[in-house]
mmCIF file of C-alpha atoms in Angstrom:
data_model
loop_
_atom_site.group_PDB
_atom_site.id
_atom_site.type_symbol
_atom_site.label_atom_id
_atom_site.label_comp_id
_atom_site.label_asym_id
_atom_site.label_seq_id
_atom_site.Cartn_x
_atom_site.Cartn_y
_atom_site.Cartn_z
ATOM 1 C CA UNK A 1 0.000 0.000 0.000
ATOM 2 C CA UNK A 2 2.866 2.312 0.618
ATOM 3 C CA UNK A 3 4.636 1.751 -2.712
ATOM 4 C CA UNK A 4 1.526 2.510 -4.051
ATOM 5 C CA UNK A 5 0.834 5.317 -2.425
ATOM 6 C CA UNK A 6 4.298 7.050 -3.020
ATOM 7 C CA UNK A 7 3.883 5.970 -7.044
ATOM 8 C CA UNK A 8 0.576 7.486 -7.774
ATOM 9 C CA UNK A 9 1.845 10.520 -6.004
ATOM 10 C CA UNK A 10 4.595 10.508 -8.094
ATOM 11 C CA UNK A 11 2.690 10.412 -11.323
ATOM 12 C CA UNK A 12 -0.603 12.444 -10.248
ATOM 13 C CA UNK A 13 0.958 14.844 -7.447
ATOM 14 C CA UNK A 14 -1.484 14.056 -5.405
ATOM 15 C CA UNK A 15 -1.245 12.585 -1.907
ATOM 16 C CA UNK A 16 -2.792 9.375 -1.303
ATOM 17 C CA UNK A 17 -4.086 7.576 1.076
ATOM 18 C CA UNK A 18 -4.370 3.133 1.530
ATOM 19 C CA UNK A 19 -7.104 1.751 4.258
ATOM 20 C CA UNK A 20 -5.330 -1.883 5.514
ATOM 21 C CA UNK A 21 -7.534 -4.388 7.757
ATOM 22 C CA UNK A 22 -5.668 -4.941 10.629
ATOM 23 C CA UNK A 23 -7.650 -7.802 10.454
ATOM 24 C CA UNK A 24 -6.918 -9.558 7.266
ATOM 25 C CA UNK A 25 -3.241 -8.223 7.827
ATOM 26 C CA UNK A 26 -2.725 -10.995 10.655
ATOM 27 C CA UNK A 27 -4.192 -13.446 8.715
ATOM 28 C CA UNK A 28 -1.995 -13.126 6.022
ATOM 29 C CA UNK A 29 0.881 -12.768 7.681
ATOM 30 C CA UNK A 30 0.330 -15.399 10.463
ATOM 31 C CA UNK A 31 -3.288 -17.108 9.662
ATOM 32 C CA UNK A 32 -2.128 -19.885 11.959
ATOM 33 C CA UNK A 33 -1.594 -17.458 15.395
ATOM 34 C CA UNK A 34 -5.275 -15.800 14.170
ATOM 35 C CA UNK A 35 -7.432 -19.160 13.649
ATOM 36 C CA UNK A 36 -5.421 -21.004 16.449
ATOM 37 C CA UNK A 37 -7.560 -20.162 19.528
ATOM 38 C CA UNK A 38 -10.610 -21.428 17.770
ATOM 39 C CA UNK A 39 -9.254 -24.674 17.772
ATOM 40 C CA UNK A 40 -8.507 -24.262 21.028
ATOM 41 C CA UNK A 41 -4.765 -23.150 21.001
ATOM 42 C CA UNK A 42 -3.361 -20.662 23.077
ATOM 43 C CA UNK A 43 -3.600 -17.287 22.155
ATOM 44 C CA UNK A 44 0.112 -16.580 21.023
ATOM 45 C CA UNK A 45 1.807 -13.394 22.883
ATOM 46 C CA UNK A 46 5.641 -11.688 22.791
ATOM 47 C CA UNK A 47 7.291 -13.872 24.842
ATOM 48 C CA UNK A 48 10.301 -11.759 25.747
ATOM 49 C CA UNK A 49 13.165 -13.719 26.716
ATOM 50 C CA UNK A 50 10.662 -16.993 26.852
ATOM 51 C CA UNK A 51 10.389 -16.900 23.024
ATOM 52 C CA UNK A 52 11.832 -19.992 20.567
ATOM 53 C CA UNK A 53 12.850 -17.506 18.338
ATOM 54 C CA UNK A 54 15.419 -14.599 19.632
ATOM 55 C CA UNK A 55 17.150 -11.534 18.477
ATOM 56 C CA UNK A 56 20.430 -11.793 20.343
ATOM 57 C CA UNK A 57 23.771 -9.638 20.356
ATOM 58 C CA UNK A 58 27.051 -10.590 18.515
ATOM 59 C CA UNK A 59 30.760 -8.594 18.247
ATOM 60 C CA UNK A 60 29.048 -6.197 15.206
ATOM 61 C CA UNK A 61 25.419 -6.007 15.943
ATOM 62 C CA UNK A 62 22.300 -8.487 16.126
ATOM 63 C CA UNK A 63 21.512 -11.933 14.890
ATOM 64 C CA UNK A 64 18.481 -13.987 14.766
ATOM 65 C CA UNK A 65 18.973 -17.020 16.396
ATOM 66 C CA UNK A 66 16.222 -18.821 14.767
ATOM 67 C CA UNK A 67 16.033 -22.937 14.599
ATOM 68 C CA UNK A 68 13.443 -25.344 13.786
ATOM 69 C CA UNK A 69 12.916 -28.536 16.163
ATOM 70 C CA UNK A 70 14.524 -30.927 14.466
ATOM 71 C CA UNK A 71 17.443 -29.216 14.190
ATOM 72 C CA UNK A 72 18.699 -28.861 17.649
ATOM 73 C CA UNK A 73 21.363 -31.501 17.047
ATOM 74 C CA UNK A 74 22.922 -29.028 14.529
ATOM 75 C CA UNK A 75 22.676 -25.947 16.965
ATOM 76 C CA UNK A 76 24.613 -28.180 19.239
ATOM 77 C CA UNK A 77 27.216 -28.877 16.644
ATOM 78 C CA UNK A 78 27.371 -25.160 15.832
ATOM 79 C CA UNK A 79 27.787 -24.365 19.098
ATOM 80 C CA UNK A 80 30.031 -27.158 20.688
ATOM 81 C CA UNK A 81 28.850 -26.284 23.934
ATOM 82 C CA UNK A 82 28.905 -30.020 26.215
ATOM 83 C CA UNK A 83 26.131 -27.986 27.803
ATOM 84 C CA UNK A 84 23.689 -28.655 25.662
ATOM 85 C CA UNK A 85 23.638 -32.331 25.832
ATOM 86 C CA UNK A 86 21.690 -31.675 29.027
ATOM 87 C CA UNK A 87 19.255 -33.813 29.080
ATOM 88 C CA UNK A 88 16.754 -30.767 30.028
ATOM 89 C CA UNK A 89 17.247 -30.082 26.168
ATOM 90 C CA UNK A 90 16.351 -33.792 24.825
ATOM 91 C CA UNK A 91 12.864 -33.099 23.538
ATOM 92 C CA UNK A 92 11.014 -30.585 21.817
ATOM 93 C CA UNK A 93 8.755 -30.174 24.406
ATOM 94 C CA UNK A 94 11.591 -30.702 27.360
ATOM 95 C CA UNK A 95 13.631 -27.349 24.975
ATOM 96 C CA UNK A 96 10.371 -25.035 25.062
ATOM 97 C CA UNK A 97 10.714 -25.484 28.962
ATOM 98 C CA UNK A 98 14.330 -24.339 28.940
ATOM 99 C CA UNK A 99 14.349 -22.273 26.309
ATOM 100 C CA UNK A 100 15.797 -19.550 28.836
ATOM 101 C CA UNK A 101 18.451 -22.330 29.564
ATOM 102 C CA UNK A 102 19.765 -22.901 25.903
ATOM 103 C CA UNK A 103 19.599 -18.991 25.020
ATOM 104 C CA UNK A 104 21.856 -18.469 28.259
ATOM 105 C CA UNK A 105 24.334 -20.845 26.673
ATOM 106 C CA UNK A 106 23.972 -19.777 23.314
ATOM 107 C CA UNK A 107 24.570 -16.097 23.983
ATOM 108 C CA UNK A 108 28.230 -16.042 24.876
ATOM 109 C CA UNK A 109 29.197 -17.763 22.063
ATOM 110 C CA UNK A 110 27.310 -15.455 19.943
ATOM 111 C CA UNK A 111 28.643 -12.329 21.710
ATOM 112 C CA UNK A 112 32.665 -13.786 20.636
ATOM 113 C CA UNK A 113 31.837 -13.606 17.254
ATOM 114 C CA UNK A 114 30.824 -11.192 14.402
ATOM 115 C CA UNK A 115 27.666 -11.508 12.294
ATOM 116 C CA UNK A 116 29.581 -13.048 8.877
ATOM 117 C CA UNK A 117 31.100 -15.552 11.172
ATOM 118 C CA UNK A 118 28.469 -16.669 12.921
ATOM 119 C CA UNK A 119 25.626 -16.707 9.564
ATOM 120 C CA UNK A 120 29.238 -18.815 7.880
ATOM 121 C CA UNK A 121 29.291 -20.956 10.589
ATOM 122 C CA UNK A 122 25.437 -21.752 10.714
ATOM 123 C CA UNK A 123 25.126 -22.388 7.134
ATOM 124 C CA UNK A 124 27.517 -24.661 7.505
ATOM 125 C CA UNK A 125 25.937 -26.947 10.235
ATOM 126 C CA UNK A 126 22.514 -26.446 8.900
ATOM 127 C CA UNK A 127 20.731 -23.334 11.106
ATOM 128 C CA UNK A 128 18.908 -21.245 9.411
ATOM 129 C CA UNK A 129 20.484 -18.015 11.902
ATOM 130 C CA UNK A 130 20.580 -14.888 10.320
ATOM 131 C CA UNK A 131 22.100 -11.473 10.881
ATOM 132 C CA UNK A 132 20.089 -8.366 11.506
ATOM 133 C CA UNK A 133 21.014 -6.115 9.215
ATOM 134 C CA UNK A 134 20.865 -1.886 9.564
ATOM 135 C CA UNK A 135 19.233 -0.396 6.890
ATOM 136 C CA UNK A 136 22.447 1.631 5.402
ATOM 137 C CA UNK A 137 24.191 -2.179 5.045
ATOM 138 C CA UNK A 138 21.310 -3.252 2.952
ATOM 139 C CA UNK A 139 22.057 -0.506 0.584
ATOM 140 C CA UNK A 140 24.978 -2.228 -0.088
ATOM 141 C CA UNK A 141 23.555 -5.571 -0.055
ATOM 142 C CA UNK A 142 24.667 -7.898 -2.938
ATOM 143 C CA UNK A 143 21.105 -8.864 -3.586
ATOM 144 C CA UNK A 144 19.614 -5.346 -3.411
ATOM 145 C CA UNK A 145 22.305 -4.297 -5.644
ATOM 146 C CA UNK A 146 22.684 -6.761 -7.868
ATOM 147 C CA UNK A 147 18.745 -6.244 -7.958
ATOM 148 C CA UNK A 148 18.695 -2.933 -8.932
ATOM 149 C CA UNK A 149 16.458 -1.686 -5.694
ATOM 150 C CA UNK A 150 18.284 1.157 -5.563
ATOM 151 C CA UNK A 151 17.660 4.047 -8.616
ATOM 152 C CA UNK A 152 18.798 7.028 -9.503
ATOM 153 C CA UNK A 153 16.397 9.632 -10.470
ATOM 154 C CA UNK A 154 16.833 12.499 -12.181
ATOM 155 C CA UNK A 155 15.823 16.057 -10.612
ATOM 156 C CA UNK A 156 13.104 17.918 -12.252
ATOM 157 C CA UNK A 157 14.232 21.720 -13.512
ATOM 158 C CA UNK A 158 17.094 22.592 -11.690
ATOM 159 C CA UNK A 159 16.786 19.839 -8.498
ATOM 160 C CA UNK A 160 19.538 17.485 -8.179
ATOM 161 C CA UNK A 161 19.581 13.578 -9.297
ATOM 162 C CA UNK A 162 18.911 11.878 -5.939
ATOM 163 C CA UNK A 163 18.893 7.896 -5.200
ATOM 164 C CA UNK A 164 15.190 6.359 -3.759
ATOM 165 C CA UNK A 165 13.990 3.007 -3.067
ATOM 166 C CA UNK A 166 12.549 1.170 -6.297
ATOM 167 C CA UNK A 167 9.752 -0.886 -6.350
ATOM 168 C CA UNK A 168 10.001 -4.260 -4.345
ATOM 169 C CA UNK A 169 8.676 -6.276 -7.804
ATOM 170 C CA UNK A 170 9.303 -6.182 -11.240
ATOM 171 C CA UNK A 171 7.031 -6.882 -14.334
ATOM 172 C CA UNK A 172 8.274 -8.408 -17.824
ATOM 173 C CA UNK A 173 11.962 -8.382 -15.700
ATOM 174 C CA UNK A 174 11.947 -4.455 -15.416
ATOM 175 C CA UNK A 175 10.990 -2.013 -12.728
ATOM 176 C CA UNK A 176 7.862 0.271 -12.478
ATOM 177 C CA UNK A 177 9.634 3.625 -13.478
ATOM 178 C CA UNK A 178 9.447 6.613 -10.853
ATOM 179 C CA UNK A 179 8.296 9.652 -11.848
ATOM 180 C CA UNK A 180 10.752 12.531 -11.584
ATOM 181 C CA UNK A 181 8.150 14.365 -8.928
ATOM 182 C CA UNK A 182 8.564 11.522 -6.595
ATOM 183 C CA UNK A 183 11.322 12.296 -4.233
ATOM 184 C CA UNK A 184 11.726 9.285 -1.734
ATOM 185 C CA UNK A 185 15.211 9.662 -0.802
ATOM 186 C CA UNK A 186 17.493 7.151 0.687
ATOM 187 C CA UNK A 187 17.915 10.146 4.143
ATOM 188 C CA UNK A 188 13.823 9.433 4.054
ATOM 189 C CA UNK A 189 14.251 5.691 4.442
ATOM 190 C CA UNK A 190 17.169 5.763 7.014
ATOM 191 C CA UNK A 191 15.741 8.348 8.833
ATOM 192 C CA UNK A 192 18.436 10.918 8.620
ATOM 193 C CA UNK A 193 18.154 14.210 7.266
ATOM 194 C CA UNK A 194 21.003 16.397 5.747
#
């Protein structure tokens, strides 16, 4: 709705405006956390520190330490920690217990190493982990740039060429086009003005 928004400004100069459900939004981002409590599930809340899935620190920022059930053997290997062959940690069920356990001995090996180490690491043995990234390093992404996301757009009489976010999709392999009166800019995105 918002790349909408910002393109038919761009071509009409008018400002627009998109009505979301909230609604339909959790469905189709999580149908299964919306329909669960009918079937008499829990209904699912942040879970803080409690959570399976964690954002945790490293040497150079964040990573999400993210794993599915069956592959705690591999976050062991990863780790190398004789900790976790506790046998607190030997079933799914027993793990969601302890999850405060096995992030406790999971975050100091984290915290020795940097991002690209740690994502190199966990590919290797199999966990999907993966680093949080700030928006001014996805600029230089090698999938947003080999993907074009970034454009340059020329400045309309006498305004200078500035860079925006493209459109997320592409049709026939090419872009949607900006219009020259849409000015986006990158400071916009990242939150910093000049």
């Amino acid at each position: 709705a918002s790349m909408t928004a910002i393109y038919r400004m761009g071509f009409t100069g008018r400002a627009s405006h998109a009505r979301v459900s909230l609604l339909e939004t959790a469905i189709w981002l999580n149908w299964k956390a919306v329909a669960g409590p009918y079937a008499g599930q829990e209904v699912p809340t942040r879970e803080g520190d409690g959570a399976d899935f964690q954002v945790l620190p490293c040497v150079d920022g964040w990573i999400a330490f993210v794993y599915l059930p069956g592959e705690f053997d591999s976050v062991r290997r990863m780790v190398g920690d004789p900790a976790l062959d506790d046998p607190r940690f030997a079933t799914v069920a027993s793990r969601r217990a302890n999850i405060r356990a096995i992030i406790e001995i999971v975050r100091p090996w984290l915290a020795e190493r940097t991002r690209a180490e740690i994502n190199a690491h966990a590919q290797a043995c199999g966990v999907p982990i993966g680093p949080v990234f700030s928006p001014r390093e996805l600029l230089e992404d090698d999938q947003y740039v080999h993907g074009k996301f970034i454009t340059e757009v020329a400045g309309t009489a006498g305004g200078s060429a500035f860079r925006t976010p493209g459109s997320p999709a592409t049709v026939n392999g090419q872009r949607l086009p900006l219009a020259p009166r849409t000015r986006v800019t990158l400071e916009d995105v990242l939150g910093e003005r000049a």
